mmCIF file of C-alpha atoms in Angstrom:
data_model
loop_
_atom_site.group_PDB
_atom_site.id
_atom_site.type_symbol
_atom_site.label_atom_id
_atom_site.label_comp_id
_atom_site.label_asym_id
_atom_site.label_seq_id
_atom_site.Cartn_x
_atom_site.Cartn_y
_atom_site.Cartn_z
ATOM 1 C CA ASP A 1 7.975 -24.403 -12.956
ATOM 2 C CA TRP A 2 5.324 -27.049 -12.278
ATOM 3 C CA GLN A 3 5.911 -26.860 -8.536
ATOM 4 C CA LEU A 4 5.914 -23.050 -8.537
ATOM 5 C CA LEU A 5 2.657 -22.834 -10.469
ATOM 6 C CA HIS A 6 0.855 -25.789 -8.896
ATOM 7 C CA ILE A 7 -1.706 -24.486 -6.401
ATOM 8 C CA PRO A 8 -3.650 -27.158 -4.446
ATOM 9 C CA GLU A 9 -6.985 -25.371 -4.859
ATOM 10 C CA GLU A 10 -8.960 -27.791 -2.715
ATOM 11 C CA VAL A 11 -6.555 -27.318 0.209
ATOM 12 C CA VAL A 12 -6.604 -23.514 0.000
ATOM 13 C CA LYS A 13 -10.394 -23.379 -0.306
ATOM 14 C CA ALA A 14 -10.868 -25.808 2.584
ATOM 15 C CA LYS A 15 -8.575 -23.775 4.828
ATOM 16 C CA ILE A 16 -10.389 -20.534 4.059
ATOM 17 C CA SER A 17 -13.871 -21.985 4.540
ATOM 18 C CA TRP A 18 -12.868 -23.820 7.732
ATOM 19 C CA ALA A 19 -11.523 -20.859 9.692
ATOM 20 C CA ASP A 20 -13.786 -18.426 11.527
ATOM 21 C CA ALA A 21 -11.105 -15.718 11.466
ATOM 22 C CA TYR A 22 -7.487 -15.234 10.411
ATOM 23 C CA VAL A 23 -4.667 -13.849 12.515
ATOM 24 C CA ARG A 24 -1.474 -13.532 10.485
ATOM 25 C CA ILE A 25 1.787 -12.826 12.308
ATOM 26 C CA VAL A 26 4.707 -12.571 9.886
ATOM 27 C CA ALA A 27 8.172 -13.357 11.260
ATOM 28 C CA ASP A 28 10.548 -13.328 8.299
ATOM 29 C CA ASP A 29 14.075 -14.671 8.644
ATOM 30 C CA ASN A 30 15.061 -13.484 5.142
ATOM 31 C CA LEU A 31 13.179 -10.775 3.263
ATOM 32 C CA ARG A 32 15.300 -11.393 0.152
ATOM 33 C CA SER A 33 14.594 -15.121 -0.152
ATOM 34 C CA LEU A 34 12.820 -14.583 -3.488
ATOM 35 C CA SER A 35 15.401 -12.192 -4.933
ATOM 36 C CA GLU A 36 16.951 -14.798 -7.262
ATOM 37 C CA ILE A 37 13.606 -15.793 -8.756
ATOM 38 C CA ASP A 38 12.511 -14.051 -11.950
ATOM 39 C CA PRO A 39 9.745 -11.578 -10.983
ATOM 40 C CA ALA A 40 7.789 -12.725 -14.048
ATOM 41 C CA ARG A 41 7.489 -16.220 -12.551
ATOM 42 C CA MET A 42 6.270 -14.799 -9.249
ATOM 43 C CA THR A 43 3.626 -12.708 -10.972
ATOM 44 C CA GLU A 44 2.392 -15.848 -12.742
ATOM 45 C CA ARG A 45 1.985 -17.507 -9.349
ATOM 46 C CA SER A 46 0.144 -14.451 -8.042
ATOM 47 C CA LYS A 47 -2.344 -14.702 -10.900
ATOM 48 C CA LEU A 48 -3.188 -18.243 -9.829
ATOM 49 C CA ILE A 49 -3.375 -17.792 -6.076
ATOM 50 C CA ARG A 50 -5.088 -14.381 -5.904
ATOM 51 C CA PRO A 51 -8.593 -15.606 -6.894
ATOM 52 C CA LEU A 52 -8.383 -18.296 -4.217
ATOM 53 C CA MET A 53 -7.450 -15.779 -1.526
ATOM 54 C CA ASP A 54 -10.004 -13.127 -2.503
ATOM 55 C CA PRO A 55 -12.807 -14.482 -0.266
ATOM 56 C CA MET A 56 -10.591 -14.049 2.789
ATOM 57 C CA ILE A 57 -9.198 -10.659 1.753
ATOM 58 C CA ASP A 58 -12.664 -9.297 0.994
ATOM 59 C CA SER A 59 -14.053 -10.491 4.329
ATOM 60 C CA ASP A 60 -13.827 -8.696 7.678
ATOM 61 C CA ARG A 61 -12.363 -11.693 9.480
ATOM 62 C CA TRP A 62 -8.627 -11.068 9.404
ATOM 63 C CA ILE A 63 -5.831 -9.060 10.977
ATOM 64 C CA LEU A 64 -2.145 -8.748 10.066
ATOM 65 C CA THR A 65 1.005 -7.806 11.940
ATOM 66 C CA TYR A 66 4.755 -8.475 11.917
ATOM 67 C CA TYR A 67 6.871 -9.890 14.725
ATOM 68 C CA PRO A 68 10.246 -8.110 15.108
ATOM 69 C CA THR A 69 13.044 -10.323 13.770
ATOM 70 C CA ASP A 70 16.729 -9.920 12.954
ATOM 71 C CA ALA A 71 15.875 -9.879 9.235
ATOM 72 C CA MET A 72 13.365 -7.080 9.703
ATOM 73 C CA ALA A 73 15.839 -5.117 11.830
ATOM 74 C CA GLN A 74 18.582 -5.563 9.237
ATOM 75 C CA GLU A 75 16.387 -4.271 6.407
ATOM 76 C CA ALA A 76 15.458 -1.251 8.531
ATOM 77 C CA GLY A 77 19.095 -0.580 9.473
ATOM 78 C CA MET A 78 18.371 -1.049 13.172
ATOM 79 C CA SER A 79 19.439 -3.309 16.002
ATOM 80 C CA LEU A 80 16.865 -5.863 17.126
ATOM 81 C CA SER A 81 16.406 -4.133 20.482
ATOM 82 C CA SER A 82 15.830 -0.772 18.765
ATOM 83 C CA LEU A 83 13.352 -2.392 16.389
ATOM 84 C CA ARG A 84 11.417 -3.886 19.294
ATOM 85 C CA ASP A 85 11.145 -0.475 20.953
ATOM 86 C CA PHE A 86 10.104 1.097 17.656
ATOM 87 C CA TYR A 87 7.566 -1.664 17.025
ATOM 88 C CA PHE A 88 5.764 -1.337 20.333
ATOM 89 C CA GLU A 89 5.787 2.457 20.178
ATOM 90 C CA SER A 90 4.139 2.341 16.754
ATOM 91 C CA VAL A 91 1.498 -0.269 17.605
ATOM 92 C CA LEU A 92 0.591 0.746 21.163
ATOM 93 C CA VAL A 93 -1.130 3.984 20.221
ATOM 94 C CA ASP A 94 -4.446 5.552 21.194
ATOM 95 C CA TYR A 95 -6.607 3.931 18.528
ATOM 96 C CA LYS A 96 -9.757 5.694 19.758
ATOM 97 C CA LYS A 97 -8.082 9.056 19.196
ATOM 98 C CA MET A 98 -6.813 7.836 15.821
ATOM 99 C CA GLU A 99 -10.360 6.803 14.917
ATOM 100 C CA ARG A 100 -11.758 10.257 15.698
ATOM 101 C CA GLU A 101 -9.086 12.012 13.651
ATOM 102 C CA LEU A 102 -9.313 9.663 10.678
ATOM 103 C CA LYS A 103 -13.106 9.764 10.623
ATOM 104 C CA SER A 104 -12.787 13.511 10.024
ATOM 105 C CA LEU A 105 -10.418 12.839 7.121
ATOM 106 C CA GLU A 106 -12.738 10.110 5.847
ATOM 107 C CA LYS A 107 -15.610 12.617 5.667
ATOM 108 C CA ILE A 108 -13.484 15.115 3.718
ATOM 109 C CA MET A 109 -12.457 12.435 1.222
ATOM 110 C CA ASP A 110 -16.055 11.177 0.919
ATOM 111 C CA GLN A 111 -17.231 14.629 -0.100
ATOM 112 C CA GLY A 112 -14.315 15.348 -2.434
ATOM 113 C CA SER A 113 -14.046 15.069 -6.192
ATOM 114 C CA ASP A 114 -10.448 15.943 -7.046
ATOM 115 C CA ILE A 115 -7.154 15.229 -5.284
ATOM 116 C CA HIS A 116 -4.166 17.255 -6.455
ATOM 117 C CA VAL A 117 -0.693 16.218 -5.295
ATOM 118 C CA VAL A 118 2.304 18.496 -5.803
ATOM 119 C CA GLY A 119 5.841 17.702 -4.675
ATOM 120 C CA ARG A 120 9.235 16.554 -5.840
ATOM 121 C CA MET A 121 8.914 15.511 -9.515
ATOM 122 C CA THR A 122 5.182 15.258 -8.844
ATOM 123 C CA ASP A 123 2.077 16.905 -10.252
ATOM 124 C CA LEU A 124 -0.766 14.410 -10.076
ATOM 125 C CA ARG A 125 -4.541 14.676 -10.222
ATOM 126 C CA VAL A 126 -6.756 11.883 -8.922
ATOM 127 C CA ASN A 127 -10.508 11.764 -9.579
ATOM 128 C CA ILE A 128 -12.340 10.493 -6.472
ATOM 129 C CA LYS A 129 -15.854 11.681 -7.296
ATOM 130 C CA GLY A 130 -18.444 9.304 -5.878
ATOM 131 C CA ARG A 131 -15.896 7.211 -3.996
ATOM 132 C CA LEU A 132 -16.174 6.425 -0.294
ATOM 133 C CA ALA A 133 -13.054 6.444 1.877
ATOM 134 C CA GLN A 134 -12.133 3.964 4.609
ATOM 135 C CA ALA A 135 -10.512 5.113 7.846
ATOM 136 C CA CYS A 136 -8.211 2.442 9.330
ATOM 137 C CA PHE A 137 -7.483 2.482 13.051
ATOM 138 C CA GLY A 138 -6.356 -0.947 14.234
ATOM 139 C CA GLU A 139 -9.006 -3.373 12.997
ATOM 140 C CA ARG A 140 -7.094 -5.027 10.105
ATOM 141 C CA ASN A 141 -3.463 -3.950 10.390
ATOM 142 C CA ILE A 142 -1.211 -3.607 13.420
ATOM 143 C CA PRO A 143 0.286 -0.997 13.276
ATOM 144 C CA ASP A 144 -2.420 1.053 11.612
ATOM 145 C CA GLY A 145 -3.220 4.619 10.692
ATOM 146 C CA GLU A 146 -4.375 5.511 7.191
ATOM 147 C CA CYS A 147 -7.410 6.604 5.213
ATOM 148 C CA PHE A 148 -7.791 5.149 1.734
ATOM 149 C CA LEU A 149 -10.094 4.934 -1.246
ATOM 150 C CA ALA A 150 -10.017 3.649 -4.809
ATOM 151 C CA PRO A 151 -9.586 6.321 -7.489
ATOM 152 C CA VAL A 152 -11.995 6.467 -10.408
ATOM 153 C CA THR A 153 -10.420 3.903 -12.732
ATOM 154 C CA ASP A 154 -9.665 6.256 -15.637
ATOM 155 C CA GLY A 155 -9.284 9.355 -13.472
ATOM 156 C CA VAL A 156 -5.551 9.559 -12.701
ATOM 157 C CA ASN A 157 -3.387 11.946 -14.730
ATOM 158 C CA GLY A 158 0.087 13.408 -14.323
ATOM 159 C CA GLU A 159 3.338 12.238 -12.784
ATOM 160 C CA VAL A 160 4.447 11.098 -9.344
ATOM 161 C CA TYR A 161 7.801 10.305 -7.742
ATOM 162 C CA PHE A 162 8.030 7.927 -4.776
ATOM 163 C CA GLU A 163 10.839 8.688 -2.332
ATOM 164 C CA LEU A 164 10.606 5.500 -0.245
ATOM 165 C CA PRO A 165 12.026 2.201 -1.537
ATOM 166 C CA THR A 166 9.925 -0.939 -1.607
ATOM 167 C CA LEU A 167 10.292 -4.663 -2.268
ATOM 168 C CA ALA A 168 8.860 -6.530 -5.245
ATOM 169 C CA TYR A 169 9.197 -10.274 -4.645
ATOM 170 C CA GLY A 170 12.464 -9.732 -2.779
ATOM 171 C CA HIS A 171 13.853 -7.216 -5.278
ATOM 172 C CA GLU A 172 14.431 -3.717 -3.921
ATOM 173 C CA VAL A 173 12.913 -1.015 -6.109
ATOM 174 C CA SER A 174 13.599 2.647 -5.350
ATOM 175 C CA GLY A 175 13.283 6.064 -6.944
ATOM 176 C CA ILE A 176 10.102 5.053 -8.757
ATOM 177 C CA HIS A 177 8.691 7.634 -11.171
ATOM 178 C CA LEU A 178 5.347 6.965 -12.862
ATOM 179 C CA GLU A 179 3.442 8.911 -15.485
ATOM 180 C CA PHE A 180 -0.327 8.385 -15.793
ATOM 181 C CA ARG A 181 -2.759 9.185 -18.563
ATOM 182 C CA ASP A 182 -6.476 8.449 -18.218
ATOM 183 C CA GLY A 183 -5.811 6.156 -15.279
ATOM 184 C CA ARG A 184 -3.027 4.034 -16.748
ATOM 185 C CA VAL A 185 0.748 4.086 -16.335
ATOM 186 C CA ILE A 186 2.208 5.124 -19.679
ATOM 187 C CA ASN A 187 5.818 5.609 -18.532
ATOM 188 C CA ALA A 188 7.687 4.031 -15.630
ATOM 189 C CA LYS A 189 11.245 4.413 -14.393
ATOM 190 C CA ALA A 190 13.189 3.484 -11.277
ATOM 191 C CA GLU A 191 16.620 4.479 -10.032
ATOM 192 C CA LYS A 192 17.105 0.930 -8.749
ATOM 193 C CA GLY A 193 15.279 -2.284 -9.652
ATOM 194 C CA GLU A 194 13.647 -0.976 -12.820
ATOM 195 C CA GLU A 195 13.414 -4.466 -14.315
ATOM 196 C CA ALA A 196 11.336 -5.656 -11.359
ATOM 197 C CA LEU A 197 9.119 -2.568 -11.652
ATOM 198 C CA LEU A 198 8.437 -3.214 -15.324
ATOM 199 C CA LYS A 199 7.732 -6.904 -14.682
ATOM 200 C CA MET A 200 5.167 -5.934 -12.031
ATOM 201 C CA LEU A 201 3.460 -3.609 -14.500
ATOM 202 C CA GLU A 202 3.296 -6.443 -17.033
ATOM 203 C CA THR A 203 1.446 -8.776 -14.653
ATOM 204 C CA ASP A 204 -1.931 -8.132 -16.293
ATOM 205 C CA PRO A 205 -3.905 -5.174 -17.727
ATOM 206 C CA GLY A 206 -5.029 -4.019 -14.275
ATOM 207 C CA ALA A 207 -1.472 -3.740 -12.945
ATOM 208 C CA ARG A 208 -1.032 -0.359 -14.675
ATOM 209 C CA THR A 209 -4.012 1.181 -12.891
ATOM 210 C CA LEU A 210 -4.294 2.433 -9.311
ATOM 211 C CA GLY A 211 -6.488 0.363 -7.012
ATOM 212 C CA GLU A 212 -5.827 2.515 -3.947
ATOM 213 C CA PHE A 213 -4.865 6.041 -2.905
ATOM 214 C CA ALA A 214 -4.199 6.663 0.784
ATOM 215 C CA ILE A 215 -2.934 9.137 3.350
ATOM 216 C CA GLY A 216 -0.695 7.799 6.149
ATOM 217 C CA ALA A 217 -1.479 9.073 9.645
ATOM 218 C CA ASN A 218 0.482 7.134 12.275
ATOM 219 C CA PHE A 219 2.873 9.812 13.507
ATOM 220 C CA LYS A 220 4.658 7.351 15.810
ATOM 221 C CA ILE A 221 6.129 5.877 12.619
ATOM 222 C CA ASN A 222 8.526 8.514 11.345
ATOM 223 C CA ARG A 223 11.001 6.625 9.136
ATOM 224 C CA GLY A 224 11.075 4.065 6.358
ATOM 225 C CA MET A 225 11.534 0.404 7.298
ATOM 226 C CA LEU A 226 11.478 -1.234 3.846
ATOM 227 C CA ASN A 227 8.352 -2.905 5.197
ATOM 228 C CA THR A 228 5.102 -1.922 3.517
ATOM 229 C CA LEU A 229 2.875 -2.509 6.542
ATOM 230 C CA PHE A 230 4.858 0.111 8.474
ATOM 231 C CA ASP A 231 5.960 2.433 5.666
ATOM 232 C CA GLU A 232 2.469 3.049 4.283
ATOM 233 C CA LYS A 233 1.328 4.231 7.726
ATOM 234 C CA ILE A 234 4.069 6.862 8.193
ATOM 235 C CA GLY A 235 2.386 10.056 9.332
ATOM 236 C CA GLY A 236 2.589 12.743 6.667
ATOM 237 C CA THR A 237 3.041 10.429 3.681
ATOM 238 C CA ILE A 238 0.753 9.164 0.964
ATOM 239 C CA HIS A 239 0.787 5.842 -0.812
ATOM 240 C CA MET A 240 -0.736 4.389 -3.927
ATOM 241 C CA ALA A 241 -1.298 0.770 -4.844
ATOM 242 C CA LEU A 242 -0.919 -0.452 -8.384
ATOM 243 C CA GLY A 243 -3.382 -3.197 -9.200
ATOM 244 C CA ARG A 244 -6.371 -4.674 -7.461
ATOM 245 C CA ALA A 245 -8.919 -2.482 -5.702
ATOM 246 C CA TYR A 246 -10.681 -3.744 -2.607
ATOM 247 C CA LYS A 247 -14.317 -4.722 -3.102
ATOM 248 C CA GLU A 248 -15.911 -3.248 0.007
ATOM 249 C CA LYS A 249 -18.314 -0.324 -0.368
ATOM 250 C CA ARG A 250 -15.926 1.893 1.604
ATOM 251 C CA GLY A 251 -12.489 2.072 0.033
ATOM 252 C CA GLY A 252 -13.484 -0.158 -2.852
ATOM 253 C CA GLY A 253 -13.386 0.094 -6.620
ATOM 254 C CA GLU A 254 -13.568 -1.895 -9.834
ATOM 255 C CA ASN A 255 -9.957 -2.480 -10.863
ATOM 256 C CA GLU A 256 -8.936 -6.138 -11.097
ATOM 257 C CA SER A 257 -5.384 -7.474 -10.962
ATOM 258 C CA ALA A 258 -3.303 -10.260 -9.472
ATOM 259 C CA ILE A 259 -1.185 -7.641 -7.671
ATOM 260 C CA HIS A 260 -1.859 -4.971 -5.072
ATOM 261 C CA TRP A 261 1.495 -3.212 -4.736
ATOM 262 C CA ASP A 262 1.750 -0.280 -2.343
ATOM 263 C CA ILE A 263 4.360 2.428 -3.009
ATOM 264 C CA VAL A 264 4.989 5.318 -0.607
ATOM 265 C CA LYS A 265 5.584 9.005 -1.353
ATOM 266 C CA ASP A 266 7.062 11.255 1.336
ATOM 267 C CA MET A 267 4.987 14.437 1.659
ATOM 268 C CA ARG A 268 7.106 15.781 4.532
ATOM 269 C CA THR A 269 9.513 17.414 2.089
ATOM 270 C CA PRO A 270 9.462 21.194 1.458
ATOM 271 C CA GLY A 271 6.845 22.274 -1.066
ATOM 272 C CA SER A 272 4.784 19.072 -0.873
ATOM 273 C CA VAL A 273 1.034 19.740 -0.772
ATOM 274 C CA LEU A 274 -2.114 17.638 -1.170
ATOM 275 C CA THR A 275 -5.377 19.428 -1.817
ATOM 276 C CA ILE A 276 -8.915 18.099 -2.106
ATOM 277 C CA ASP A 277 -11.108 20.308 -4.284
ATOM 278 C CA GLY A 278 -8.577 23.095 -3.859
ATOM 279 C CA VAL A 279 -8.431 22.950 -0.051
ATOM 280 C CA GLU A 280 -5.105 22.035 1.564
ATOM 281 C CA VAL A 281 -5.409 18.793 3.541
ATOM 282 C CA LEU A 282 -1.767 17.710 3.853
ATOM 283 C CA LYS A 283 1.136 20.154 3.687
ATOM 284 C CA GLU A 284 4.784 19.260 4.225
ATOM 285 C CA GLY A 285 3.801 16.288 6.376
ATOM 286 C CA LYS A 286 1.132 17.982 8.494
ATOM 287 C CA LEU A 287 -2.544 17.030 8.338
ATOM 288 C CA LEU A 288 -4.621 20.214 8.237
ATOM 289 C CA ILE A 289 -7.875 18.825 9.620
#
């Protein structure tokens, strides 16, 4: 426990202040390496390390991508050669075109007050009045393609079901169903990995509140990978992050937490609709902008 929770603050701070910019290329050889560790212990570590990393995360001096590995291919149910093809197809896109399209969506979200999401086991309202959205088109994530904002902290009500599985400290969690009242999760269930889900929600008070709501818009990514960086960009999906909101003017909010956990909902299914102030913006996986 001492080793897990001991963070050499002076080393972390020195590294962050020393670097002019950060390029992170993740090449995992085992995405389940933390699966035998109690999620509660990992959340305790997150509480300690998050404040030290905030200056880097809140800056504009970083970019993140993944390098295709056997472990990543295995999680996605693909061969390594197929993953490589998929990877380059999803990252080598026309980012200028993506920017133009997402700037249009950004403007719609900027001017909106109420998001209403209807779909499988889902009827959710999200208050976004006064929030500014952030279009993402290859400056921080590779691959990219989303437009996000932070909901009004107490302005999320209803229920939502997330079709895509995700990982929580190496534990697979799938079939997540959340119920919100006045911005907080009041009921949570999962078809698989429910214990890990509940441990994540117990991290701190802010873990039960949404720090992000986003629309995925990279239509070269058309399937789940069990990799958040890719899955949250799938064209025609939405995702929500439990926990910390970003602090920038665009996309930012007030919610504080040691976690920022993205979960993806598939809006490509029949009957799925997202409206902003009553106007259809996303319907059965198609952006109507």
